[in-house]
PDB file of C-alpha atoms in Angstrom:
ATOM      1  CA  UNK A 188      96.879 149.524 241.077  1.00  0.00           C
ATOM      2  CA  UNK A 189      96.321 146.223 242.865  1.00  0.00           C
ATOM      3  CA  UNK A 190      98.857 144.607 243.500  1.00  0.00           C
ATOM      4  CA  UNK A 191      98.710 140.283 244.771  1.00  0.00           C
ATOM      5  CA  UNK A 192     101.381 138.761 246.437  1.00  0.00           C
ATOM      6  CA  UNK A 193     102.550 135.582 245.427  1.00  0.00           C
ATOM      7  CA  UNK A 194     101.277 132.414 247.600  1.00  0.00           C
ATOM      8  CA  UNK A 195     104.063 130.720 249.662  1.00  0.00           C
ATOM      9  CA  UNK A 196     104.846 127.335 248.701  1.00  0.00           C
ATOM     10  CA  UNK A 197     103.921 124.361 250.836  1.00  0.00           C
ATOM     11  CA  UNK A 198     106.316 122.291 252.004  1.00  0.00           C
ATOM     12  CA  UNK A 199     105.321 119.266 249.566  1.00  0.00           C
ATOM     13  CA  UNK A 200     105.668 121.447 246.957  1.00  0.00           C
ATOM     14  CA  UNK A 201     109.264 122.714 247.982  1.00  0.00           C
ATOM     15  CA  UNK A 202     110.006 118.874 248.161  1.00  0.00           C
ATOM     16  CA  UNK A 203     108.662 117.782 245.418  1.00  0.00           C
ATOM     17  CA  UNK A 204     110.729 120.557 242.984  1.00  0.00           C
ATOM     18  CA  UNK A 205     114.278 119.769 245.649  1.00  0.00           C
ATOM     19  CA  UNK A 206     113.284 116.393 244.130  1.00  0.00           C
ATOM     20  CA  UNK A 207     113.611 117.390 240.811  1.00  0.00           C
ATOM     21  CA  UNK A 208     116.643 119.694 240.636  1.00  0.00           C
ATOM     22  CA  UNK A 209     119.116 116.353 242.463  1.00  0.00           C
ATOM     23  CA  UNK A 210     117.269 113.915 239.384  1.00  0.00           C
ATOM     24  CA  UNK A 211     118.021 115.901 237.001  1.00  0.00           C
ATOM     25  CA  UNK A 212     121.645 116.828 238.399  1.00  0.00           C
ATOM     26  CA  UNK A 213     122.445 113.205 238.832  1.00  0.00           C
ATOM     27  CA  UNK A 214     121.280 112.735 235.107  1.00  0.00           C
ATOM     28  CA  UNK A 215     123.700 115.415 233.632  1.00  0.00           C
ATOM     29  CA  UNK A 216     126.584 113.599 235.841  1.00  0.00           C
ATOM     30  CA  UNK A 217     126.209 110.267 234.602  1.00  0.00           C
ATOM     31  CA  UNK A 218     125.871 111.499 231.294  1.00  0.00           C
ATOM     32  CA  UNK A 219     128.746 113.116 231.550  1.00  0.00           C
ATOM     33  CA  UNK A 220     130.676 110.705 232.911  1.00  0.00           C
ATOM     34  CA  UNK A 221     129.877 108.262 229.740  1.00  0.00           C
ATOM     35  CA  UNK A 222     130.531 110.561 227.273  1.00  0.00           C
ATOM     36  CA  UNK A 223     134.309 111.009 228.873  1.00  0.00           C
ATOM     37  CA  UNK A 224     134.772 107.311 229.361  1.00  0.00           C
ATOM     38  CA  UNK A 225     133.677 106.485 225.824  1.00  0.00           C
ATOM     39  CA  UNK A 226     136.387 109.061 224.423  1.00  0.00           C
ATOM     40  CA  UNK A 227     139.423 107.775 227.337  1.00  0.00           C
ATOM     41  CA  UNK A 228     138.080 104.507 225.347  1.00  0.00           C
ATOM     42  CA  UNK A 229     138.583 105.742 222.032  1.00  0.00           C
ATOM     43  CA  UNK A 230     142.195 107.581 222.245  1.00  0.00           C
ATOM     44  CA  UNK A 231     143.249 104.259 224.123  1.00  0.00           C
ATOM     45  CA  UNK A 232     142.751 102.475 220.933  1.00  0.00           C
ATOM     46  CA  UNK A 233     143.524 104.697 218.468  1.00  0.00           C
ATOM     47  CA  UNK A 234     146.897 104.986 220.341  1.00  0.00           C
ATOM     48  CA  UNK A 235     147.668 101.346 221.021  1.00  0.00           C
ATOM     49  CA  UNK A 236     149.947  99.992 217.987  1.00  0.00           C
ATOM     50  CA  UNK A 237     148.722  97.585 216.056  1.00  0.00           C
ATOM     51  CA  UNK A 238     150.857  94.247 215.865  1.00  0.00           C
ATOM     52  CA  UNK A 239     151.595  93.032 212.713  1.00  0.00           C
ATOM     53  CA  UNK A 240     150.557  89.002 212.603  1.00  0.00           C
ATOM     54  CA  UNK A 241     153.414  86.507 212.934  1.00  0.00           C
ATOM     55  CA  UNK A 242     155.482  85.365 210.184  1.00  0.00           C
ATOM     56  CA  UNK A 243     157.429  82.353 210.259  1.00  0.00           C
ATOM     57  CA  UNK A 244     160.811  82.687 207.502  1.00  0.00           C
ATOM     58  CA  UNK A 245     162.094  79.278 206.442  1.00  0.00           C
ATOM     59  CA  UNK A 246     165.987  79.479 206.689  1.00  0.00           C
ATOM     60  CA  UNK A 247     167.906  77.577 204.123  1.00  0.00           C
ATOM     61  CA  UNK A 248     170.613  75.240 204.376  1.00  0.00           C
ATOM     62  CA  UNK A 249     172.579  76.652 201.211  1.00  0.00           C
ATOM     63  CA  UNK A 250     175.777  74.587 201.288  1.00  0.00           C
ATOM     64  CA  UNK A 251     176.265  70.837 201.805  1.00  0.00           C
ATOM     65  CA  UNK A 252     179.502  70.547 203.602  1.00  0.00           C
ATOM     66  CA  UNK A 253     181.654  73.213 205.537  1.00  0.00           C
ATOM     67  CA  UNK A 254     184.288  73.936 203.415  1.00  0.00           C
ATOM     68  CA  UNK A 255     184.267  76.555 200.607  1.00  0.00           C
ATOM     69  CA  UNK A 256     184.102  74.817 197.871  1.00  0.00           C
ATOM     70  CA  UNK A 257     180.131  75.401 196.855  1.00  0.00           C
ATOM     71  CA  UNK A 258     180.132  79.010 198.301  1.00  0.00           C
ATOM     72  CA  UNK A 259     183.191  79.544 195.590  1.00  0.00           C
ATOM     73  CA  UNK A 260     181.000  78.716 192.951  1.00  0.00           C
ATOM     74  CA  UNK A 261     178.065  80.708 194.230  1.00  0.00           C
ATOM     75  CA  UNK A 262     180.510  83.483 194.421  1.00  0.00           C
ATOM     76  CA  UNK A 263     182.252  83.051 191.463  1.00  0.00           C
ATOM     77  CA  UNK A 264     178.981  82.525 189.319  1.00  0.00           C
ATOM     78  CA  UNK A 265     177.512  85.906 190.765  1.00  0.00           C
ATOM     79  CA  UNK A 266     180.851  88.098 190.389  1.00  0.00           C
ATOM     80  CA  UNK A 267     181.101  86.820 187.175  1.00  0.00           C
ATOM     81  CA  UNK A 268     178.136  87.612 185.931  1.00  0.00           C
ATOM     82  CA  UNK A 269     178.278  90.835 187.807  1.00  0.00           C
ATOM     83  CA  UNK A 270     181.596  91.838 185.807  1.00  0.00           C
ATOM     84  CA  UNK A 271     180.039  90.940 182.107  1.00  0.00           C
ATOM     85  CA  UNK A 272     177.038  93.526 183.179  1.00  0.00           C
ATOM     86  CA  UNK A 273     174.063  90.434 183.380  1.00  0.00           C
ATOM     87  CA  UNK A 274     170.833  91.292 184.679  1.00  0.00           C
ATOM     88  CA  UNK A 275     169.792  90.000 187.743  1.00  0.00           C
ATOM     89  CA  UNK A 276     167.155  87.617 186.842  1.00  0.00           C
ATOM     90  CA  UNK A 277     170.313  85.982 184.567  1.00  0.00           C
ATOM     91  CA  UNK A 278     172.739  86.031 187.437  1.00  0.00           C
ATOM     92  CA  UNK A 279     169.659  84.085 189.110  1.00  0.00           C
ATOM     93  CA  UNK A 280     169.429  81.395 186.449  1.00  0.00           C
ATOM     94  CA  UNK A 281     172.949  80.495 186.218  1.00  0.00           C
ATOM     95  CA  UNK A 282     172.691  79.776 190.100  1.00  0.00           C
ATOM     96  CA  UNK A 283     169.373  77.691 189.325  1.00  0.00           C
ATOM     97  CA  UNK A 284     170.284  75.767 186.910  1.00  0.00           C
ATOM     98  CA  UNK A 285     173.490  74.520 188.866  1.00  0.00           C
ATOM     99  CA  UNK A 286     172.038  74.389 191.940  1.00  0.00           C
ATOM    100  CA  UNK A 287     169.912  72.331 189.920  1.00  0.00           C
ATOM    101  CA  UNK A 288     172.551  70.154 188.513  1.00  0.00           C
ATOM    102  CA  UNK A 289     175.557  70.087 190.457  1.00  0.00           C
ATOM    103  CA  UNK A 290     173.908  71.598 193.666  1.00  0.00           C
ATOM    104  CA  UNK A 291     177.194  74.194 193.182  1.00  0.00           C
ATOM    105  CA  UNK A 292     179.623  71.818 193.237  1.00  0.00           C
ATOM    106  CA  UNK A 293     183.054  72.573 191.023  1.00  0.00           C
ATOM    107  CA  UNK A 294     183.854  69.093 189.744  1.00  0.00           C
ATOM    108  CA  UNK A 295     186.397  67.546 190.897  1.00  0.00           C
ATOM    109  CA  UNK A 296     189.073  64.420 189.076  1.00  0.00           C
ATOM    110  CA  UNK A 297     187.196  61.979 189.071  1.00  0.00           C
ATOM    111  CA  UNK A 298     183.451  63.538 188.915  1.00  0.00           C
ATOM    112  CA  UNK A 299     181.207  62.727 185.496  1.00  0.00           C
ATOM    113  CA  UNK A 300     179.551  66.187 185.302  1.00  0.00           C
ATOM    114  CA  UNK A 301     180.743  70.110 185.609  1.00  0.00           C
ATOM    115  CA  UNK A 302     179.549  72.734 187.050  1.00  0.00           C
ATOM    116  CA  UNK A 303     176.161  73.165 185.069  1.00  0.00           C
ATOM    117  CA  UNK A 304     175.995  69.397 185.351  1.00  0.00           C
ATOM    118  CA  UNK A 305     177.285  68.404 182.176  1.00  0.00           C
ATOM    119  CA  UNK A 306     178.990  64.936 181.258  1.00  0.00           C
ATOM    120  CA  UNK A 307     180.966  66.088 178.162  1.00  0.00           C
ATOM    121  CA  UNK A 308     183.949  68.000 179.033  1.00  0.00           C
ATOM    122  CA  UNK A 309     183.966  71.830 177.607  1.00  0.00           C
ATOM    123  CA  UNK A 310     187.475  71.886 176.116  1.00  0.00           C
ATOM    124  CA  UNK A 311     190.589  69.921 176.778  1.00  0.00           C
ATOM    125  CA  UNK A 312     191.194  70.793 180.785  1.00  0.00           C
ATOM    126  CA  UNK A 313     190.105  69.047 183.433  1.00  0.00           C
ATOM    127  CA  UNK A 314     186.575  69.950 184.673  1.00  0.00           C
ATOM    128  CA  UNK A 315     187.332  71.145 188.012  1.00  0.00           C
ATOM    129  CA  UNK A 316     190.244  73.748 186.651  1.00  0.00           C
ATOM    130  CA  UNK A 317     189.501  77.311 186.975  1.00  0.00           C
ATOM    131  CA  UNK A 318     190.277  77.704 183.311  1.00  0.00           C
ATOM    132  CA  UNK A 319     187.242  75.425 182.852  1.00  0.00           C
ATOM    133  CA  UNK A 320     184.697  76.663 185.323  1.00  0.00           C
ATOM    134  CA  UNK A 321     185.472  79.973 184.316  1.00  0.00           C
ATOM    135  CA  UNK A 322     184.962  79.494 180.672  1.00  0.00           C
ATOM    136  CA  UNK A 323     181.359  77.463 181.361  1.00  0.00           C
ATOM    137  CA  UNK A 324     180.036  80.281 183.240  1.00  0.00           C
ATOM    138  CA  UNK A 325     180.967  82.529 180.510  1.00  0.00           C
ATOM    139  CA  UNK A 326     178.956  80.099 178.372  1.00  0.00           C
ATOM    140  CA  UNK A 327     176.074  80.146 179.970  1.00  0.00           C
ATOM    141  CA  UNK A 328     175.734  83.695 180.449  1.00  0.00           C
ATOM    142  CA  UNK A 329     176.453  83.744 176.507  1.00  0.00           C
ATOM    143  CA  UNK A 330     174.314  81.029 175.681  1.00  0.00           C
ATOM    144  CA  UNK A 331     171.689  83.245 177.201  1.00  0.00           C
ATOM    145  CA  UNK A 332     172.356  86.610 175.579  1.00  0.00           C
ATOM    146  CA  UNK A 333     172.168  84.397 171.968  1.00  0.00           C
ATOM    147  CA  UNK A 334     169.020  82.980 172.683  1.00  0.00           C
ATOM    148  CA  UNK A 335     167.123  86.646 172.639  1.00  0.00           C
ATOM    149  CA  UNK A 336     165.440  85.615 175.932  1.00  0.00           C
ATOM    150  CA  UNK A 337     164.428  88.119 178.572  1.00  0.00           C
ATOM    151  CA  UNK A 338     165.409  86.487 181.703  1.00  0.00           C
ATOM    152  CA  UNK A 339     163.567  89.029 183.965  1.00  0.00           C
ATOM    153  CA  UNK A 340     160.188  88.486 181.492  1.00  0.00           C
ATOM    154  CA  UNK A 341     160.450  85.052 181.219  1.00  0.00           C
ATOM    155  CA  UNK A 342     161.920  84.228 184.891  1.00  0.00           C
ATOM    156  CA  UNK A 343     164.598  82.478 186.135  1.00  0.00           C
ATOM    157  CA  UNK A 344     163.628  79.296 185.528  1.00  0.00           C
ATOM    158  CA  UNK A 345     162.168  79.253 182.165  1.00  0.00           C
ATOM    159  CA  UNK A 346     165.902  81.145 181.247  1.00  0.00           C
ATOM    160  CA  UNK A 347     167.899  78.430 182.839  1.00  0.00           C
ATOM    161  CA  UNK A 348     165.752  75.685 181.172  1.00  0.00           C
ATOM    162  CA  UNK A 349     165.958  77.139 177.940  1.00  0.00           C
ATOM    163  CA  UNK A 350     169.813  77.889 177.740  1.00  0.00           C
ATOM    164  CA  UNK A 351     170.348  74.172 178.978  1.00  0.00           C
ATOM    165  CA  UNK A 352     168.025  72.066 176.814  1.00  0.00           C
ATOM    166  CA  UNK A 353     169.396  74.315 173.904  1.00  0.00           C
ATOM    167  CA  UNK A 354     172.912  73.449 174.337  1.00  0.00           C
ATOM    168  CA  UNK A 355     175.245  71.521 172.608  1.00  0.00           C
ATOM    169  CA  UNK A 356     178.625  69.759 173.850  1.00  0.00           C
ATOM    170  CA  UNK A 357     181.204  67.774 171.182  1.00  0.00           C
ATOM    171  CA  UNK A 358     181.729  64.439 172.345  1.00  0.00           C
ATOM    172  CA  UNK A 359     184.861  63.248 173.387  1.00  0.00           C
ATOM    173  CA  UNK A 360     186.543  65.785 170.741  1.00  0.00           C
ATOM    174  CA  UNK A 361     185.335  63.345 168.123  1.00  0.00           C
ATOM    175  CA  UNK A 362     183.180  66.175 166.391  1.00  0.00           C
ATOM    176  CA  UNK A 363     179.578  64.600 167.305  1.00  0.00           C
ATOM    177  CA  UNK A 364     177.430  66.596 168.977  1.00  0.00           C
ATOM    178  CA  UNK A 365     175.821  65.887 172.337  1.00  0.00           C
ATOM    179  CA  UNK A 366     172.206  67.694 173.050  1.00  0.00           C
ATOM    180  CA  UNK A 367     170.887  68.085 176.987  1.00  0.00           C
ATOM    181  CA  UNK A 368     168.984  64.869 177.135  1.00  0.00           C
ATOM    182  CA  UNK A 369     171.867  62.685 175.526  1.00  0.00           C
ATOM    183  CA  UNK A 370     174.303  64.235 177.970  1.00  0.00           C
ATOM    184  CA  UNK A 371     172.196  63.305 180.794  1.00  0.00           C
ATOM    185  CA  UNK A 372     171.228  59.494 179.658  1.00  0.00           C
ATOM    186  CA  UNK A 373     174.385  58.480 178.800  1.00  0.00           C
ATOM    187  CA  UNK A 374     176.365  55.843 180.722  1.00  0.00           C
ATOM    188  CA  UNK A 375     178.985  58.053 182.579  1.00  0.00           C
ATOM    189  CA  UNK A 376     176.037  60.374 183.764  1.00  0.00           C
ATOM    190  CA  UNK A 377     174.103  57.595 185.147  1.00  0.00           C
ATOM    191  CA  UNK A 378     177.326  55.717 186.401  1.00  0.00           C
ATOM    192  CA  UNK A 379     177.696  58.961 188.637  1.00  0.00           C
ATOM    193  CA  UNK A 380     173.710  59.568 190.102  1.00  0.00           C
ATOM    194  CA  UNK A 381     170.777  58.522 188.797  1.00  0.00           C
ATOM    195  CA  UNK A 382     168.948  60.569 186.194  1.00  0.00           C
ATOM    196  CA  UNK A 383     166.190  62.603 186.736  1.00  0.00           C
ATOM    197  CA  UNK A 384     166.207  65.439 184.174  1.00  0.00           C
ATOM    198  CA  UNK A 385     165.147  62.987 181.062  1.00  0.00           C
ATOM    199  CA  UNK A 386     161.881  65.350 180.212  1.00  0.00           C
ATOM    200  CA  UNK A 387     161.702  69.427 179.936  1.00  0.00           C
ATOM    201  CA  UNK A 388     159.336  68.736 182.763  1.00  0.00           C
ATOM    202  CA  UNK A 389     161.617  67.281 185.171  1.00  0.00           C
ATOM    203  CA  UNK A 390     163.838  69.892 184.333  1.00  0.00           C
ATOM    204  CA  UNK A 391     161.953  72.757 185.304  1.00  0.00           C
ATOM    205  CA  UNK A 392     160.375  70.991 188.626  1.00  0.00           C
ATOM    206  CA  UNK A 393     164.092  70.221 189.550  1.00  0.00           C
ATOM    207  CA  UNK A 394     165.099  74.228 188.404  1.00  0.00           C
ATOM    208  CA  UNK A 395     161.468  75.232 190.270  1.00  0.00           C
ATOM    209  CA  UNK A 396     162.943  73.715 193.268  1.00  0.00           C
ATOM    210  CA  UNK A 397     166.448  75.333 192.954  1.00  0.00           C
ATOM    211  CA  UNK A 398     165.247  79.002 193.150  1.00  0.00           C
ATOM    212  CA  UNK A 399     164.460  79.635 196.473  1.00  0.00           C
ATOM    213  CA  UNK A 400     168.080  78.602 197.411  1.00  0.00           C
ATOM    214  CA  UNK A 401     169.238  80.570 194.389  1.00  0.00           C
ATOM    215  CA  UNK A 402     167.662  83.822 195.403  1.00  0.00           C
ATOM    216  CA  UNK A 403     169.057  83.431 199.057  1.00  0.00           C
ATOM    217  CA  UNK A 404     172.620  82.565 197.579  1.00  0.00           C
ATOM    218  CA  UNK A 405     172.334  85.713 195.922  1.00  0.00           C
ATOM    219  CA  UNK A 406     171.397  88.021 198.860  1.00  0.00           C
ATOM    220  CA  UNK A 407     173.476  86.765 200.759  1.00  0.00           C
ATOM    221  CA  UNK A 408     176.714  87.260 198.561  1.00  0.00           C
ATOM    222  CA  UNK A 409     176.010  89.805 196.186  1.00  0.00           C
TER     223      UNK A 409
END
């Protein structure tokens, strides 16, 4: 059998194929070079924590003067209503509506309006005795389970306004009766601040406006 031996390369030919092996060497290194920089790329991402955006919160200025008289009302309207078993949303109204009103003020000799910012006296005692505040609280929260109104359905406000405007106060023990709007256009009322709950609509902007410091009031002492 015949056998042929292979020819030897030439030397351009052993260049040329040199050549090609360091190309394509250098090719598979870049390559994978990219491929492990694009991954260190990914897992730096995917492990960086995202930052929640900035939020600004608005603190409120819940009390007018620095003694305790307002924070006793906000704390007496709350445990009260706490102690008769009132939802939430109710204990929330009461603190609208005399926010609202009396911006938490218990009345004091001398004052036109109560706690809920009513002119006509509730009973015989002075408006500012804890007899009386008690017993007006104890109204409203009444007032409220009468009416057949959901506070947390209806809100806050629309509870506040409604047990309010649908109350009644004797005048001056004489036996009339004095609606919400009377109340609040009469002489004494205006002799003491200017009116500006005359409509249901100024009513519930000036209750609207109440809530926020409501709800705060009532985180922050419930």
């Amino acid at each position: 059998m015949q056998t042929y031996d292979r020819p030897a390369s030439t030397p351009n030919q052993q260049g040329g194929a040199l050549k090609h092996r360091i190309t394509t060497t250098m090719t598979l290194l870049a390559l994978t070079a990219a491929v492990i920089t694009g991954c260190s790329s990914n897992n730096d991402n995917d492990s960086t924590p995202q930052q929640p955006p900035a939020t600004t919160t608005q603190t409120l200025d819940l009390f007018d003067t620095s003694d305790d008289r307002q924070r006793d009302a906000v704390t007496r309207i709350i445990d009260i209503g706490h102690d008769r078993g009132e939802q939430d949303d109710a204990i929330l109204a009461a603190l609208t509506a005399s926010r609202a009103e009396a911006r938490w003020w218990i009345a004091l000799d001398g004052t036109s309006y109560d706690l809920f910012g009513w002119n006509q006296r509730f009973g015989n005692k002075p408006r500012h005795s804890p007899e009386t505040v008690i017993a007006i609280i104890h109204r409203f929260y009444q007032l409220g389970r009468d009416s057949g109104i959901d506070p947390t359905k209806d809100g806050p406000v629309e509870y506040a306004v409604s047990i309010q405007t649908t109350d009644r106060r004797i005048v001056d023990n004489s036996g009339e009766e004095s609606d919400y709007y009377q109340d609040r256009t009469s002489k004494e009322f205006q002799r003491d601040r200017s009116s500006r709950l005359g409509t249901e609509d100024e009513v519930r902007n000036e209750y609207a406006e109440a809530l926020p410091y409501a709800r705060a009031a009532f985180d922050q002492f419930s």
